[in-house]
Coordinates of C-alpha atoms in Angstrom, one line a residue:
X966 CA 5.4 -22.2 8.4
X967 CA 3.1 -19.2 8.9
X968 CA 3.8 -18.8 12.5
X969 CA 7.7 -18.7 11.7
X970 CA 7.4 -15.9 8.8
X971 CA 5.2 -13.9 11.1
X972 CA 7.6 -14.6 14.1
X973 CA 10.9 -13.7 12.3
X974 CA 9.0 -10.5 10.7
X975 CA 7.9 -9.3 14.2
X976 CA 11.0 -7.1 15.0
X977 CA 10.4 -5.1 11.5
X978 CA 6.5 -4.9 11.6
X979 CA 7.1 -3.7 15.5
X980 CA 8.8 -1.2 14.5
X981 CA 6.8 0.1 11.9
X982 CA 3.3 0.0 13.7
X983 CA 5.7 2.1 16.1
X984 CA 7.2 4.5 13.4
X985 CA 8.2 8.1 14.8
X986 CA 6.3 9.4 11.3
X987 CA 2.8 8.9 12.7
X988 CA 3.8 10.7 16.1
X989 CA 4.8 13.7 13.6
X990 CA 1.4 14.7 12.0
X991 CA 0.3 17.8 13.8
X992 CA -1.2 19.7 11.2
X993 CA -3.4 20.0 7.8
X994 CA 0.1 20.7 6.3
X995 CA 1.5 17.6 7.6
X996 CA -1.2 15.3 6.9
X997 CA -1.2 16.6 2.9
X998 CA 2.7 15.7 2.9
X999 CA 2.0 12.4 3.9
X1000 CA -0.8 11.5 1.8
X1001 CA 0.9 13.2 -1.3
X1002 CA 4.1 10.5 -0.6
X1003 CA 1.7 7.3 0.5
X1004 CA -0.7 8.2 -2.3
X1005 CA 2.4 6.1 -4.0
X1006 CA 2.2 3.3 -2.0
X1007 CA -1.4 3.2 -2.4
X1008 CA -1.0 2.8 -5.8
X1009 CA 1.3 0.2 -6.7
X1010 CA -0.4 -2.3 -4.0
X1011 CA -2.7 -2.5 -7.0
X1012 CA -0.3 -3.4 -9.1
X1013 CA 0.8 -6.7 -6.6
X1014 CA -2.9 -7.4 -6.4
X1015 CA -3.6 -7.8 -10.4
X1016 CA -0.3 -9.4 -11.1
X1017 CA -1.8 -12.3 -8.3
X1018 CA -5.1 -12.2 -10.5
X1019 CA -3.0 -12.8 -13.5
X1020 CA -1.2 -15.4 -12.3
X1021 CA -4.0 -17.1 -10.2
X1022 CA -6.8 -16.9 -12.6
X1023 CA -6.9 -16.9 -16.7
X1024 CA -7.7 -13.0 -17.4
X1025 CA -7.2 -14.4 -21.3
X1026 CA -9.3 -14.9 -24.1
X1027 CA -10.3 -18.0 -25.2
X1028 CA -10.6 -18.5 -21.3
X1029 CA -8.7 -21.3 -19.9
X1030 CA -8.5 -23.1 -16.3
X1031 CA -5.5 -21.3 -14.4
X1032 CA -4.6 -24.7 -12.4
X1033 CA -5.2 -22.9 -9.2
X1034 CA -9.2 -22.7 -8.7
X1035 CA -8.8 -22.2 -4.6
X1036 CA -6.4 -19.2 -4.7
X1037 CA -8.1 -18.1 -8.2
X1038 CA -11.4 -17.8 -5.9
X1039 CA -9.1 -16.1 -3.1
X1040 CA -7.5 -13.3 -5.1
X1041 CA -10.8 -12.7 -7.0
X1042 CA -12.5 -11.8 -3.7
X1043 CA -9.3 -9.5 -2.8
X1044 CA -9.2 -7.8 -5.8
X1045 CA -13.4 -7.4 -5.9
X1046 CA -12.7 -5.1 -2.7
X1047 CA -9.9 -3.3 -3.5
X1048 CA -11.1 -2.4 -6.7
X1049 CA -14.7 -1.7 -6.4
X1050 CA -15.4 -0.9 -2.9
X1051 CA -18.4 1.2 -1.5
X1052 CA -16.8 5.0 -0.5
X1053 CA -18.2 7.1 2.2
X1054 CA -21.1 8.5 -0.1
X1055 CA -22.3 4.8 -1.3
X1056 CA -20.5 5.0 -4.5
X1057 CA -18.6 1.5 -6.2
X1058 CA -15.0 2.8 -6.3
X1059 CA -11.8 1.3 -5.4
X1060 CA -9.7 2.5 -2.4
X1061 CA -6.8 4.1 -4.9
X1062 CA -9.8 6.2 -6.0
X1063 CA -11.3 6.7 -2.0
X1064 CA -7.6 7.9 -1.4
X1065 CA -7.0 10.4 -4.2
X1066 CA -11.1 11.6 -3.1
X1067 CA -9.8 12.4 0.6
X1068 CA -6.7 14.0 -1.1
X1069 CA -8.6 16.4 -2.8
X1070 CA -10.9 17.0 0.0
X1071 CA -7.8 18.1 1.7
X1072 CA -5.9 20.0 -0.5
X1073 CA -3.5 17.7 -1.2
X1074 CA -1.3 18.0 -4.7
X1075 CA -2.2 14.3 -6.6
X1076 CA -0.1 15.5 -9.6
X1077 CA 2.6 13.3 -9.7
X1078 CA 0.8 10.9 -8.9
X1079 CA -1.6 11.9 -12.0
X1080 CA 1.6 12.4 -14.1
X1081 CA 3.0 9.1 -13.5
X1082 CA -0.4 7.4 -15.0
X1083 CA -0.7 9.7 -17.7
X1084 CA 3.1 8.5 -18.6
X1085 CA 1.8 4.7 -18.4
X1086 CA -0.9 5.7 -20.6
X1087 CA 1.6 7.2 -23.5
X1088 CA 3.3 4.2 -23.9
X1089 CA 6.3 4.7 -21.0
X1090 CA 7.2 1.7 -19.5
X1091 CA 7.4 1.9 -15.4
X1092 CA 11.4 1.7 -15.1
X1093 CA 11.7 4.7 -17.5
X1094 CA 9.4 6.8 -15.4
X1095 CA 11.0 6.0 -12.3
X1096 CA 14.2 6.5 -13.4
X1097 CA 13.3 9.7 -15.4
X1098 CA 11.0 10.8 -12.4
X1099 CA 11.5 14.3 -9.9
X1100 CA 10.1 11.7 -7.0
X1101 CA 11.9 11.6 -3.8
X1102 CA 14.3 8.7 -3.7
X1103 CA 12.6 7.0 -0.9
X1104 CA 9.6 6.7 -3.1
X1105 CA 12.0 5.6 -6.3
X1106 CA 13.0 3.1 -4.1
X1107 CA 10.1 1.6 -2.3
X1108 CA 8.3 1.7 -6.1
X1109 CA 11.4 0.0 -7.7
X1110 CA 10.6 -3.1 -5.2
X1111 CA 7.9 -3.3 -6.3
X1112 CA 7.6 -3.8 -9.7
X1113 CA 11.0 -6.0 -9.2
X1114 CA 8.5 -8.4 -7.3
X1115 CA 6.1 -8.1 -9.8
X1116 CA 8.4 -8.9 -12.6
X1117 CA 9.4 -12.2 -10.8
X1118 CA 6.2 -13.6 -12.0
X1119 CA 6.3 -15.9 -9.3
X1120 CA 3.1 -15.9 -7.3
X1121 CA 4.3 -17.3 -3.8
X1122 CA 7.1 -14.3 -3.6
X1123 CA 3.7 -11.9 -5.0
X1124 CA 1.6 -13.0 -2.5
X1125 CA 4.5 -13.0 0.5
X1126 CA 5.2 -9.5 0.3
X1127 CA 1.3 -8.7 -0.6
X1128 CA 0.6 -10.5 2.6
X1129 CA 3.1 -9.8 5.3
X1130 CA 5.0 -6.6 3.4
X1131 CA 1.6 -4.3 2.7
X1132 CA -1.3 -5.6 4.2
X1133 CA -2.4 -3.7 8.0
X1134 CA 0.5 -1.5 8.3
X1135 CA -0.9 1.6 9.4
X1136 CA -1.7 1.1 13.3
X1137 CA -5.2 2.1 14.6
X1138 CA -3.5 4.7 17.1
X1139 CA -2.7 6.8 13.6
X1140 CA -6.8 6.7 12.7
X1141 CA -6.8 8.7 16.3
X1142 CA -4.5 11.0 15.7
X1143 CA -6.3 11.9 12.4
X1144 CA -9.7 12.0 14.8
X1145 CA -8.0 14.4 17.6
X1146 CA -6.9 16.6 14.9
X1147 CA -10.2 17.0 13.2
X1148 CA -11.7 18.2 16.7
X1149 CA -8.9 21.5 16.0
X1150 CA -9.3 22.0 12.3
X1151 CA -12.1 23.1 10.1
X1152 CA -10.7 20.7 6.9
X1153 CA -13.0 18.1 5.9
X1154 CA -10.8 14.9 6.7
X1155 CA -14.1 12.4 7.3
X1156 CA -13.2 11.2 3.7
X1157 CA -9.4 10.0 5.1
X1158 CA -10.6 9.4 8.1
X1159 CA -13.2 6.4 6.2
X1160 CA -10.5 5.4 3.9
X1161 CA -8.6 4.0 6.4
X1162 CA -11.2 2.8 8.5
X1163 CA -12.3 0.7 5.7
X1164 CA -9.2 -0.4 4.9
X1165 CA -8.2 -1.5 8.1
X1166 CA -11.8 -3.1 8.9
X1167 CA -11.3 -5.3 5.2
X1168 CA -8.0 -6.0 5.7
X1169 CA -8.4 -7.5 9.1
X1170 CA -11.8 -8.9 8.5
X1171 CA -11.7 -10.1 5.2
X1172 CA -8.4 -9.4 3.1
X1173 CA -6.1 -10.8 5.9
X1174 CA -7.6 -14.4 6.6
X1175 CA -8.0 -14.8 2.7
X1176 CA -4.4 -13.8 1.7
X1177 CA -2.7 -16.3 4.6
X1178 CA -4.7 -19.5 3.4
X1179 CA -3.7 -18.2 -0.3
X1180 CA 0.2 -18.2 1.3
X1181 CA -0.3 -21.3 2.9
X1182 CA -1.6 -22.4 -1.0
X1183 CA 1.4 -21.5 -2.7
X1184 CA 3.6 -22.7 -0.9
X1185 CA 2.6 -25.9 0.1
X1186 CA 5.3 -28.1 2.0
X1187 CA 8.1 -26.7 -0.7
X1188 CA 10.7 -25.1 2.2
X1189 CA 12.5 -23.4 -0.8
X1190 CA 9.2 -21.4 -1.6
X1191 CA 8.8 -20.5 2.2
X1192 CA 12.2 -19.4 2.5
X1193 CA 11.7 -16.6 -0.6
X1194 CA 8.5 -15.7 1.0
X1195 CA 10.4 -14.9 4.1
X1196 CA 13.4 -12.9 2.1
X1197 CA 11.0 -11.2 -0.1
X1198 CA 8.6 -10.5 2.6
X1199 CA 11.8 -8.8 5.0
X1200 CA 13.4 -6.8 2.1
X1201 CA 9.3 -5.0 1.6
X1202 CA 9.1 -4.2 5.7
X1203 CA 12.8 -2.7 5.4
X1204 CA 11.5 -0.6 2.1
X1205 CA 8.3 0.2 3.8
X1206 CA 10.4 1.7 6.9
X1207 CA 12.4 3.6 4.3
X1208 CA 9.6 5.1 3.2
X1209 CA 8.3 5.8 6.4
X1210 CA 11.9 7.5 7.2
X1211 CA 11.7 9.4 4.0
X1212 CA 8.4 11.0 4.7
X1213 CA 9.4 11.7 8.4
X1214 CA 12.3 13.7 6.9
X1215 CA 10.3 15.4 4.6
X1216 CA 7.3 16.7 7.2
X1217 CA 10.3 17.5 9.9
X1218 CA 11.8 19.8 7.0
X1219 CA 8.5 21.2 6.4
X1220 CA 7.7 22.0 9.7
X1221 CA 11.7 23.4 10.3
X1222 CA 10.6 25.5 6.9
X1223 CA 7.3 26.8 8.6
X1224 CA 8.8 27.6 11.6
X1225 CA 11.7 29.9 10.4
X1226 CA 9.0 31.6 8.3

């Protein structure tokens, strides 16, 4: 059943590992664009990731067995490396945290990012902000998914789209873009340049293996379960391409901006 979700999502993933967006970073200007738009996407991955925890393992106390101890053990590992990685300097810290680091490193503007958490923290609940939020729509949108997933509480459609909808989506050939644009610049992009490197080494390495056999879990030999995976798992690619539209739009107006000025 793996081999048919991975087969039927080809077409979408092709196209996104082939996206126009990463063809359009030609400049410092361009690269803080992007991150200040995927800084987004970055972030609520987290939240997939400790809704799976929630649901996998008992995060309650008194403690209590989950019923899954195989995908409890699974998730656990994911969410040790996601959340407490090693950064470039040596230092425990999870990659939101590497991400936001390389940000600042570059210039880039975190602050709605920062906004958006300090509004969590008051008490606002995620649709408000959203909804109540100056954010492009493409980011509205992709984020809305998001937490609609979550909200299903359903840990084989959590899993699908954490699996086959986020995981390894930004191609090597981007990482060498980065490269051949630090060998022009004088901008310190080594911490980006890592973040990705050691997301994409995890995620292949470690993350990826561990979230298919937690898939494979889940889902069992129920077809109705594999057949959500699959719908789930399409709508977050087509998001994911939105997004990628979005922020092509925005660096091509940038650029248009920059040009006439």
């Amino acid at each position: 059943m793996i081999e048919r979700i991975e087969q039927e999502l080809y077409p979408l993933r092709d196209k996104l590992k082939n996206h126009k967006v990463y063809y359009s970073v030609h400049s410092i200007e361009d690269i803080r664009l992007f991150m200040e738009q995927h800084i987004f996407a970055v972030w609520d991955f987290m939240s997939l990731l400790k809704q799976l925890q929630n649901l996998l393992s008992c995060n309650q106390v008194p403690w209590r067995p989950s019923g899954h101890p195989a995908a409890s053990r699974l998730i656990n590992e994911i969410v040790w490396g996601e959340e407490s990685d090693i950064n470039r300097k040596g230092e425990p810290m999870s990659h939101f945290e590497m991400y936001l680091e390389a940000m600042e490193s570059l210039g880039a503007n975190p602050e709605e990012m920062y906004r958006i958490i300090e509004q969590l923290r008051s008490g606002k609940n995620i649709e408000f902000i959203l909804e109540n939020n100056s954010i492009p729509q493409h980011i509205k949108e992709f984020m809305s998914f998001t937490f609609e997933v979550v909200k299903t509480n359903q840990p084989h459609i959590i899993a699908a789209v954490f699996t086959f909808g986020r995981e390894d989506l930004i191609p090597d050939m981007f990482i060498e873009i980065i490269k051949n644009l630090k060998k022009s610049n004088k901008e310190n992009l080594e911490d980006l340049i890592y973040y990705f490197e050691r997301h994409i080494e995890v995620d292949a390495d470690e993350h990826g293996p561990l979230a298919l056999e937690m898939i494979q879990q889940l889902c069992g030999n129920d077809a109705s379960k594999w057949d959500e995976a699959l719908d789930y798992s399409k709508k977050a690619l087509e998001l994911r391409i939105g997004l990628w539209d979005g922020i092509l739009n925005e660096i091509q107006k940038q650029n248009k901006l920059n040009f006439v000025a």
